[in-house]
mmCIF file of C-alpha atoms in Angstrom:
data_model
loop_
_atom_site.group_PDB
_atom_site.id
_atom_site.type_symbol
_atom_site.label_atom_id
_atom_site.label_comp_id
_atom_site.label_asym_id
_atom_site.label_seq_id
_atom_site.Cartn_x
_atom_site.Cartn_y
_atom_site.Cartn_z
ATOM 1 C CA MET A 1 108.572 82.475 -22.253
ATOM 2 C CA ARG A 2 107.713 86.086 -22.221
ATOM 3 C CA HIS A 3 110.910 86.726 -24.410
ATOM 4 C CA ASN A 4 109.524 83.921 -27.015
ATOM 5 C CA GLN A 5 106.482 85.356 -27.181
ATOM 6 C CA LEU A 6 107.731 88.878 -28.143
ATOM 7 C CA GLY A 7 109.912 87.343 -30.652
ATOM 8 C CA ASP A 8 107.008 85.568 -32.140
ATOM 9 C CA ARG A 9 105.718 88.706 -33.107
ATOM 10 C CA THR A 10 108.513 90.604 -34.370
ATOM 11 C CA THR A 11 111.905 89.211 -35.418
ATOM 12 C CA TRP A 12 110.696 85.707 -36.047
ATOM 13 C CA GLY A 13 107.690 86.079 -37.809
ATOM 14 C CA SER A 14 109.808 87.316 -41.039
ATOM 15 C CA LEU A 15 111.907 84.526 -40.785
ATOM 16 C CA ILE A 16 111.557 80.811 -42.534
ATOM 17 C CA ALA A 17 109.894 77.946 -40.384
ATOM 18 C CA ALA A 18 112.736 75.765 -39.885
ATOM 19 C CA THR A 19 115.189 78.981 -38.858
ATOM 20 C CA ARG A 20 112.291 80.081 -36.380
ATOM 21 C CA VAL A 21 112.339 76.609 -34.789
ATOM 22 C CA VAL A 22 115.474 76.784 -34.228
ATOM 23 C CA LEU A 23 115.820 80.134 -32.942
ATOM 24 C CA LEU A 24 112.976 79.488 -30.728
ATOM 25 C CA ALA A 25 114.879 76.403 -29.180
ATOM 26 C CA THR A 26 117.937 78.440 -28.661
ATOM 27 C CA ALA A 27 115.596 81.365 -26.875
ATOM 28 C CA SER A 28 113.914 78.722 -24.453
ATOM 29 C CA ALA A 29 117.585 76.872 -23.572
ATOM 30 C CA VAL A 30 118.681 80.518 -22.520
ATOM 31 C CA THR A 31 115.469 81.540 -20.884
ATOM 32 C CA VAL A 32 116.078 78.318 -18.972
ATOM 33 C CA THR A 33 119.482 79.020 -18.136
ATOM 34 C CA VAL A 34 118.579 82.629 -16.915
ATOM 35 C CA THR A 35 115.655 81.031 -14.844
ATOM 36 C CA ALA A 36 117.898 78.860 -13.397
ATOM 37 C CA LEU A 37 120.656 81.384 -12.497
ATOM 38 C CA ALA A 38 117.917 84.016 -11.560
ATOM 39 C CA PRO A 39 118.360 83.804 -7.371
ATOM 40 C CA THR A 40 122.108 84.137 -8.238
ATOM 41 C CA ALA A 41 121.739 86.979 -10.218
ATOM 42 C CA LEU A 42 119.770 88.561 -8.060
ATOM 43 C CA TRP A 43 121.900 88.265 -4.692
ATOM 44 C CA ALA A 44 124.851 89.705 -7.118
ATOM 45 C CA GLN A 45 122.836 92.589 -8.003
ATOM 46 C CA THR A 46 121.924 93.458 -4.736
ATOM 47 C CA ASP A 47 125.611 92.964 -3.539
ATOM 48 C CA TYR A 48 124.444 91.464 -0.181
ATOM 49 C CA PRO A 49 125.869 91.095 1.944
ATOM 50 C CA ASN A 50 128.978 94.015 1.369
ATOM 51 C CA ARG A 51 129.863 94.635 5.436
ATOM 52 C CA PRO A 52 129.198 92.891 8.304
ATOM 53 C CA VAL A 53 125.858 91.726 9.964
ATOM 54 C CA THR A 54 124.422 92.053 13.278
ATOM 55 C CA LEU A 55 122.971 89.142 15.127
ATOM 56 C CA ILE A 56 120.911 90.507 18.322
ATOM 57 C CA VAL A 57 120.783 87.759 21.090
ATOM 58 C CA PRO A 58 118.154 88.784 23.577
ATOM 59 C CA TYR A 59 120.183 87.149 26.408
ATOM 60 C CA PRO A 60 123.269 88.180 28.424
ATOM 61 C CA PRO A 61 126.971 86.851 27.521
ATOM 62 C CA GLY A 62 127.584 83.566 28.909
ATOM 63 C CA GLY A 63 125.157 80.502 29.301
ATOM 64 C CA ALA A 64 123.643 78.305 26.551
ATOM 65 C CA ASN A 65 121.154 80.601 24.832
ATOM 66 C CA ASP A 66 124.295 82.865 24.167
ATOM 67 C CA ALA A 67 126.489 79.834 22.997
ATOM 68 C CA ILE A 68 123.773 78.849 20.516
ATOM 69 C CA GLY A 69 123.500 82.733 18.909
ATOM 70 C CA ARG A 70 127.458 82.657 18.713
ATOM 71 C CA LEU A 71 127.674 79.421 17.098
ATOM 72 C CA ILE A 72 125.135 80.133 14.774
ATOM 73 C CA GLY A 73 126.498 83.925 14.149
ATOM 74 C CA GLN A 74 129.985 82.562 13.147
ATOM 75 C CA LYS A 75 129.084 79.766 11.015
ATOM 76 C CA LEU A 76 126.425 81.922 9.249
ATOM 77 C CA GLY A 77 128.900 84.607 8.679
ATOM 78 C CA GLU A 78 131.439 82.288 7.125
ATOM 79 C CA ALA A 79 128.456 81.163 4.691
ATOM 80 C CA LEU A 80 127.700 84.741 3.965
ATOM 81 C CA GLY A 81 131.252 85.848 3.388
ATOM 82 C CA GLN A 82 130.991 88.822 5.952
ATOM 83 C CA PRO A 83 131.370 88.662 9.801
ATOM 84 C CA VAL A 84 128.248 88.353 11.826
ATOM 85 C CA ILE A 85 128.475 90.215 15.134
ATOM 86 C CA VAL A 86 127.056 89.215 17.941
ATOM 87 C CA ASP A 87 125.228 92.129 19.993
ATOM 88 C CA ASN A 88 123.521 91.025 23.355
ATOM 89 C CA LYS A 89 120.330 93.033 24.260
ATOM 90 C CA PRO A 90 118.896 90.923 27.575
ATOM 91 C CA GLY A 91 116.417 92.202 29.408
ATOM 92 C CA ALA A 92 112.516 91.994 29.794
ATOM 93 C CA GLY A 93 111.614 88.578 28.780
ATOM 94 C CA THR A 94 113.756 89.170 25.679
ATOM 95 C CA THR A 95 111.982 91.642 24.494
ATOM 96 C CA ILE A 96 114.201 94.594 24.642
ATOM 97 C CA GLY A 97 116.508 92.684 22.168
ATOM 98 C CA ALA A 98 113.351 91.803 20.068
ATOM 99 C CA ALA A 99 112.092 95.181 19.772
ATOM 100 C CA ALA A 100 115.415 96.639 18.580
ATOM 101 C CA ALA A 101 115.443 93.848 15.931
ATOM 102 C CA ALA A 102 111.831 94.948 14.755
ATOM 103 C CA LYS A 103 112.732 98.454 14.572
ATOM 104 C CA ALA A 104 115.969 98.039 12.875
ATOM 105 C CA ALA A 105 116.180 98.792 9.209
ATOM 106 C CA PRO A 106 115.103 96.209 6.931
ATOM 107 C CA ASP A 107 118.172 95.606 4.902
ATOM 108 C CA GLY A 108 119.559 92.445 6.240
ATOM 109 C CA TYR A 109 122.334 93.797 8.458
ATOM 110 C CA THR A 110 120.551 93.340 11.232
ATOM 111 C CA ILE A 111 118.464 89.928 12.725
ATOM 112 C CA VAL A 112 117.656 88.355 15.512
ATOM 113 C CA LEU A 113 117.745 84.995 17.667
ATOM 114 C CA GLY A 114 114.256 84.516 18.142
ATOM 115 C CA SER A 115 112.859 82.134 20.547
ATOM 116 C CA LEU A 116 109.736 80.473 22.849
ATOM 117 C CA ALA A 117 110.469 83.577 25.040
ATOM 118 C CA SER A 118 110.433 86.398 22.349
ATOM 119 C CA HIS A 119 107.979 85.243 20.023
ATOM 120 C CA ALA A 120 105.343 83.134 21.678
ATOM 121 C CA VAL A 121 105.119 83.931 25.459
ATOM 122 C CA SER A 122 106.335 87.252 26.433
ATOM 123 C CA PRO A 123 103.900 89.198 23.957
ATOM 124 C CA HIS A 124 101.156 87.508 26.299
ATOM 125 C CA LEU A 125 102.475 88.429 29.529
ATOM 126 C CA ILE A 126 103.977 91.873 28.594
ATOM 127 C CA ALA A 127 101.586 94.876 27.992
ATOM 128 C CA LYS A 128 103.863 96.860 25.841
ATOM 129 C CA THR A 129 106.784 94.818 24.334
ATOM 130 C CA GLY A 130 107.669 97.562 21.561
ATOM 131 C CA TYR A 131 106.897 95.049 18.419
ATOM 132 C CA ASP A 132 104.233 92.576 17.393
ATOM 133 C CA ALA A 133 105.707 88.932 16.988
ATOM 134 C CA LEU A 134 103.476 88.206 13.983
ATOM 135 C CA GLN A 135 103.672 91.268 12.078
ATOM 136 C CA ASP A 136 106.987 92.828 12.752
ATOM 137 C CA PHE A 137 109.414 90.093 11.747
ATOM 138 C CA ALA A 138 110.316 88.132 8.644
ATOM 139 C CA PRO A 139 110.952 84.616 9.357
ATOM 140 C CA ILE A 140 114.568 83.285 8.176
ATOM 141 C CA GLY A 141 114.382 79.677 9.580
ATOM 142 C CA LEU A 142 114.305 77.662 12.573
ATOM 143 C CA ILE A 143 117.617 76.567 14.145
ATOM 144 C CA GLY A 144 116.641 73.604 16.908
ATOM 145 C CA VAL A 145 114.595 72.864 19.667
ATOM 146 C CA ALA A 146 115.160 71.969 23.541
ATOM 147 C CA PRO A 147 112.680 69.439 24.465
ATOM 148 C CA THR A 148 111.052 69.745 28.177
ATOM 149 C CA VAL A 149 112.357 66.973 30.673
ATOM 150 C CA ALA A 150 110.682 66.309 34.157
ATOM 151 C CA THR A 151 113.386 66.130 36.495
ATOM 152 C CA VAL A 152 113.111 65.158 40.575
ATOM 153 C CA ASN A 153 115.983 64.882 42.953
ATOM 154 C CA LYS A 154 118.171 61.810 42.518
ATOM 155 C CA GLU A 155 116.803 60.285 45.957
ATOM 156 C CA SER A 156 113.212 61.387 45.038
ATOM 157 C CA SER A 157 110.310 58.308 45.690
ATOM 158 C CA PHE A 158 109.297 59.576 42.546
ATOM 159 C CA THR A 159 110.578 57.097 39.876
ATOM 160 C CA THR A 160 107.991 57.466 36.902
ATOM 161 C CA LEU A 161 105.798 60.115 35.580
ATOM 162 C CA ALA A 162 102.896 58.035 36.650
ATOM 163 C CA SER A 163 103.899 57.958 40.420
ATOM 164 C CA LEU A 164 104.296 61.727 40.411
ATOM 165 C CA VAL A 165 100.620 62.058 39.112
ATOM 166 C CA GLU A 166 99.232 59.649 41.451
ATOM 167 C CA ALA A 167 100.691 61.293 44.621
ATOM 168 C CA ALA A 168 99.838 64.802 43.118
ATOM 169 C CA LYS A 169 95.930 63.618 42.796
ATOM 170 C CA ALA A 170 95.926 61.664 45.816
ATOM 171 C CA LYS A 171 97.078 64.765 48.194
ATOM 172 C CA PRO A 172 96.353 68.044 46.436
ATOM 173 C CA GLY A 173 98.742 70.869 46.843
ATOM 174 C CA THR A 174 101.650 68.410 48.396
ATOM 175 C CA VAL A 175 103.469 68.456 44.826
ATOM 176 C CA ASN A 176 105.520 71.438 44.191
ATOM 177 C CA TYR A 177 106.999 72.194 40.840
ATOM 178 C CA GLY A 178 109.684 75.069 40.550
ATOM 179 C CA SER A 179 110.576 78.062 37.714
ATOM 180 C CA ALA A 180 112.806 80.907 37.330
ATOM 181 C CA GLY A 181 109.467 83.121 37.604
ATOM 182 C CA ASN A 182 106.048 83.374 36.593
ATOM 183 C CA GLY A 183 105.441 82.982 32.369
ATOM 184 C CA SER A 184 108.906 81.168 32.151
ATOM 185 C CA PRO A 185 109.326 78.160 30.477
ATOM 186 C CA PRO A 186 109.310 75.638 33.247
ATOM 187 C CA HIS A 187 106.350 77.542 34.679
ATOM 188 C CA LEU A 188 104.241 77.069 31.391
ATOM 189 C CA ALA A 189 105.451 73.467 30.951
ATOM 190 C CA GLY A 190 104.312 72.683 34.154
ATOM 191 C CA GLU A 191 101.109 74.440 33.846
ATOM 192 C CA LEU A 192 100.463 72.519 30.585
ATOM 193 C CA PHE A 193 100.824 69.126 32.303
ATOM 194 C CA ALA A 194 98.574 69.908 35.101
ATOM 195 C CA GLN A 195 96.319 70.745 32.765
ATOM 196 C CA THR A 196 96.903 67.576 30.714
ATOM 197 C CA SER A 197 97.234 65.065 33.300
ATOM 198 C CA GLY A 198 94.590 66.494 35.730
ATOM 199 C CA ALA A 199 97.230 66.437 38.457
ATOM 200 C CA SER A 200 96.894 69.078 41.470
ATOM 201 C CA LEU A 201 100.660 70.797 41.061
ATOM 202 C CA THR A 202 101.572 73.877 42.884
ATOM 203 C CA HIS A 203 104.040 76.146 41.341
ATOM 204 C CA ILE A 204 106.651 77.907 43.353
ATOM 205 C CA PRO A 205 108.105 80.848 41.294
ATOM 206 C CA TYR A 206 111.782 82.087 42.088
ATOM 207 C CA LYS A 207 113.456 85.049 41.327
ATOM 208 C CA GLY A 208 115.676 84.046 38.429
ATOM 209 C CA GLY A 209 118.703 82.507 38.382
ATOM 210 C CA ASN A 210 119.116 78.608 39.625
ATOM 211 C CA ALA A 211 117.559 79.156 43.052
ATOM 212 C CA HIS A 212 114.786 76.489 41.967
ATOM 213 C CA THR A 213 117.159 74.000 40.696
ATOM 214 C CA MET A 214 119.029 74.387 44.027
ATOM 215 C CA ASP A 215 116.055 73.577 45.803
ATOM 216 C CA LEU A 216 115.169 70.344 43.623
ATOM 217 C CA MET A 217 118.591 68.962 44.670
ATOM 218 C CA GLY A 218 118.109 70.140 48.159
ATOM 219 C CA GLY A 219 114.714 68.353 48.368
ATOM 220 C CA ARG A 220 112.646 71.613 48.822
ATOM 221 C CA LEU A 221 110.956 71.074 45.750
ATOM 222 C CA GLN A 222 109.490 67.704 44.078
ATOM 223 C CA VAL A 223 109.928 68.339 40.284
ATOM 224 C CA ILE A 224 110.917 70.819 37.858
ATOM 225 C CA PHE A 225 109.924 70.971 34.108
ATOM 226 C CA ASP A 226 112.837 72.188 32.703
ATOM 227 C CA THR A 227 114.545 72.408 29.199
ATOM 228 C CA THR A 228 117.109 69.795 28.319
ATOM 229 C CA THR A 229 119.260 72.831 27.809
ATOM 230 C CA GLY A 230 119.181 73.603 31.589
ATOM 231 C CA ALA A 231 118.877 70.123 32.797
ATOM 232 C CA MET A 232 121.406 68.089 30.689
ATOM 233 C CA PRO A 233 124.550 69.136 32.612
ATOM 234 C CA LEU A 234 122.935 68.115 36.048
ATOM 235 C CA LEU A 235 121.566 64.617 34.551
ATOM 236 C CA LYS A 236 124.870 64.063 33.198
ATOM 237 C CA GLY A 237 126.531 64.979 36.307
ATOM 238 C CA ASP A 238 124.064 62.846 38.312
ATOM 239 C CA LYS A 239 122.622 65.383 40.409
ATOM 240 C CA LEU A 240 118.903 65.213 38.868
ATOM 241 C CA ARG A 241 117.307 62.279 37.570
ATOM 242 C CA ALA A 242 114.982 62.319 34.615
ATOM 243 C CA LEU A 243 111.484 60.891 34.589
ATOM 244 C CA ALA A 244 110.462 61.776 31.087
ATOM 245 C CA VAL A 245 111.363 63.549 27.852
ATOM 246 C CA ALA A 246 108.688 65.627 25.813
ATOM 247 C CA SER A 247 110.132 64.580 22.393
ATOM 248 C CA PRO A 248 108.765 62.448 19.350
ATOM 249 C CA THR A 249 111.504 59.925 20.269
ATOM 250 C CA ARG A 250 113.740 58.910 23.210
ATOM 251 C CA LEU A 251 116.941 61.337 23.220
ATOM 252 C CA PRO A 252 120.238 59.550 22.385
ATOM 253 C CA GLU A 253 121.931 61.310 25.358
ATOM 254 C CA LEU A 254 119.019 59.807 27.640
ATOM 255 C CA PRO A 255 118.279 56.522 26.298
ATOM 256 C CA ASN A 256 116.546 54.920 29.406
ATOM 257 C CA VAL A 257 114.302 57.939 29.804
ATOM 258 C CA PRO A 258 110.871 57.228 28.473
ATOM 259 C CA THR A 259 109.191 59.886 26.326
ATOM 260 C CA PHE A 260 105.798 61.669 27.813
ATOM 261 C CA ALA A 261 103.888 59.566 25.391
ATOM 262 C CA GLU A 262 105.314 56.573 26.516
ATOM 263 C CA SER A 263 104.450 57.420 30.014
ATOM 264 C CA GLY A 264 100.729 58.003 28.967
ATOM 265 C CA TYR A 265 100.593 61.335 27.990
ATOM 266 C CA PRO A 266 101.005 61.728 24.073
ATOM 267 C CA GLY A 267 99.767 65.273 24.081
ATOM 268 C CA PHE A 268 102.214 66.881 26.134
ATOM 269 C CA GLU A 269 104.623 68.620 23.949
ATOM 270 C CA VAL A 270 106.477 71.639 24.995
ATOM 271 C CA ASN A 271 109.581 72.824 23.764
ATOM 272 C CA ALA A 272 111.997 75.683 23.904
ATOM 273 C CA TRP A 273 113.249 76.343 20.678
ATOM 274 C CA TYR A 274 115.365 78.753 18.648
ATOM 275 C CA ALA A 275 115.081 80.666 15.158
ATOM 276 C CA LEU A 276 116.155 83.493 13.153
ATOM 277 C CA TYR A 277 114.213 86.232 12.289
ATOM 278 C CA ALA A 278 114.519 89.629 10.334
ATOM 279 C CA PRO A 279 113.037 92.919 10.204
ATOM 280 C CA ALA A 280 109.499 92.922 8.456
ATOM 281 C CA LYS A 281 109.880 94.165 4.868
ATOM 282 C CA THR A 282 113.196 93.040 4.526
ATOM 283 C CA PRO A 283 113.651 91.989 0.695
ATOM 284 C CA ALA A 284 112.619 88.499 -0.095
ATOM 285 C CA THR A 285 115.902 87.855 -2.144
ATOM 286 C CA ILE A 286 117.983 88.672 1.148
ATOM 287 C CA VAL A 287 115.387 86.649 3.565
ATOM 288 C CA ASN A 288 115.814 83.887 0.526
ATOM 289 C CA ARG A 289 119.611 84.195 0.766
ATOM 290 C CA LEU A 290 120.046 83.988 4.650
ATOM 291 C CA SER A 291 117.485 80.891 4.797
ATOM 292 C CA ALA A 292 119.445 78.918 2.506
ATOM 293 C CA ASP A 293 122.759 79.925 4.073
ATOM 294 C CA LEU A 294 121.130 79.122 7.441
ATOM 295 C CA GLY A 295 120.091 75.448 6.167
ATOM 296 C CA LYS A 296 123.533 74.866 5.095
ATOM 297 C CA VAL A 297 124.793 75.811 8.526
ATOM 298 C CA ILE A 298 122.240 73.599 10.276
ATOM 299 C CA ARG A 299 122.881 70.766 8.355
ATOM 300 C CA SER A 300 126.540 70.567 8.944
ATOM 301 C CA PRO A 301 128.104 67.847 11.021
ATOM 302 C CA ASP A 302 130.110 70.341 13.090
ATOM 303 C CA VAL A 303 127.090 72.346 13.767
ATOM 304 C CA ILE A 304 124.971 69.621 14.570
ATOM 305 C CA GLU A 305 127.512 67.848 16.878
ATOM 306 C CA LYS A 306 127.640 71.474 18.593
ATOM 307 C CA LEU A 307 123.807 72.391 19.370
ATOM 308 C CA ARG A 308 123.927 68.247 20.702
ATOM 309 C CA GLY A 309 126.470 69.324 22.724
ATOM 310 C CA LEU A 310 124.348 72.156 23.999
ATOM 311 C CA ALA A 311 121.110 70.124 24.509
ATOM 312 C CA VAL A 312 119.416 71.197 21.325
ATOM 313 C CA ARG A 313 118.292 68.909 18.726
ATOM 314 C CA PRO A 314 119.192 70.414 15.063
ATOM 315 C CA ASN A 315 115.730 71.010 13.259
ATOM 316 C CA TYR A 316 116.237 73.374 10.299
ATOM 317 C CA GLY A 317 112.916 74.854 9.172
ATOM 318 C CA SER A 318 112.330 76.957 6.306
ATOM 319 C CA ALA A 319 111.084 80.931 6.434
ATOM 320 C CA GLN A 320 107.834 79.740 5.263
ATOM 321 C CA GLU A 321 107.661 76.765 7.822
ATOM 322 C CA LEU A 322 108.887 79.113 10.820
ATOM 323 C CA ALA A 323 106.071 81.447 9.821
ATOM 324 C CA ALA A 324 103.605 78.760 10.444
ATOM 325 C CA PHE A 325 105.059 77.326 13.497
ATOM 326 C CA THR A 326 105.505 80.745 14.814
ATOM 327 C CA ALA A 327 101.695 81.520 14.342
ATOM 328 C CA SER A 328 101.011 78.074 15.996
ATOM 329 C CA GLU A 329 103.410 78.701 18.970
ATOM 330 C CA TYR A 330 101.807 82.105 19.689
ATOM 331 C CA ALA A 331 98.550 80.863 19.572
ATOM 332 C CA LYS A 332 99.439 77.961 21.790
ATOM 333 C CA TYR A 333 100.814 79.535 24.643
ATOM 334 C CA GLY A 334 98.631 82.546 24.480
ATOM 335 C CA LYS A 335 95.567 79.916 25.584
ATOM 336 C CA ILE A 336 97.948 78.450 27.974
ATOM 337 C CA ILE A 337 98.700 81.819 29.569
ATOM 338 C CA LYS A 338 95.144 83.018 29.187
ATOM 339 C CA THR A 339 93.392 79.697 30.859
ATOM 340 C CA ALA A 340 95.868 79.531 33.928
ATOM 341 C CA ASN A 341 95.665 83.671 34.196
ATOM 342 C CA ILE A 342 99.443 83.468 34.437
ATOM 343 C CA LYS A 343 100.599 87.335 35.006
ATOM 344 C CA ALA A 344 104.168 88.307 34.553
ATOM 345 C CA ASP A 345 106.587 89.363 37.949
#
């Protein structure tokens, strides 16, 4: 509309009223057209992307986390018209890879697969991560979530969540839950459930890997609060049994497993999650382009099917939604860690 106002003060003022109406209408139409095409024009002007984009995955090659990164990288590359190259940078609770992304040039050619660990947990456990989870990144979009599922040995006497809580309250210290280490998602999920239910649960931390899962299968642990990403293969293989899942509704893959809410704990919600971030100060036009293309990727039937195959519930969230979500998760887990005085191994 600024263009029209300039015209009113100059050329249009010397024309007859009828001509001015016609020209103003034409100018308005042009303005609307230009405005509607503005995002496309801006993207064209930046010529982004004109070379491959690097996606830092803060996990080692292989496994579900890496598979998620590679799936999104491949499909996002197809949408962008340039290859997205996965660069695995594991270690230090995902902070090595996240720090590398935070320090990269803010030009849209380096992005990172962020997660519960990198943006909500590790910053509270590790003194020097090399980045600020809320200030050093430009959120692009949420990919999906992997709900927590309470799993027990398939021969366990616990057939419901209520029976497990009852036993833990009747004989404090006798119900043990395992995790891959202090501050890991299963540890935090177990701690939050203990706080929520009032059950006396004893945490047994392991030194990474799947030793805690092997002990659950062997009957040396009573329960693990794992993510569906980690637990689903064993549940489908009839190696473990699920008591409850922390999702708003029952999962199609586990139709007979009640939610925590159905089991009497509506306030319990712990999910692993995955998202894309760019370095802070990445131009908004580039972030918007990445976010828009990520949304198309996440909504595609092929990606939905493959994410579900990895036990991840596709759940695209815009850049603005991811910013609010990250802040909420950061505060939530900071409180849990502080209340329980959890320290990293």
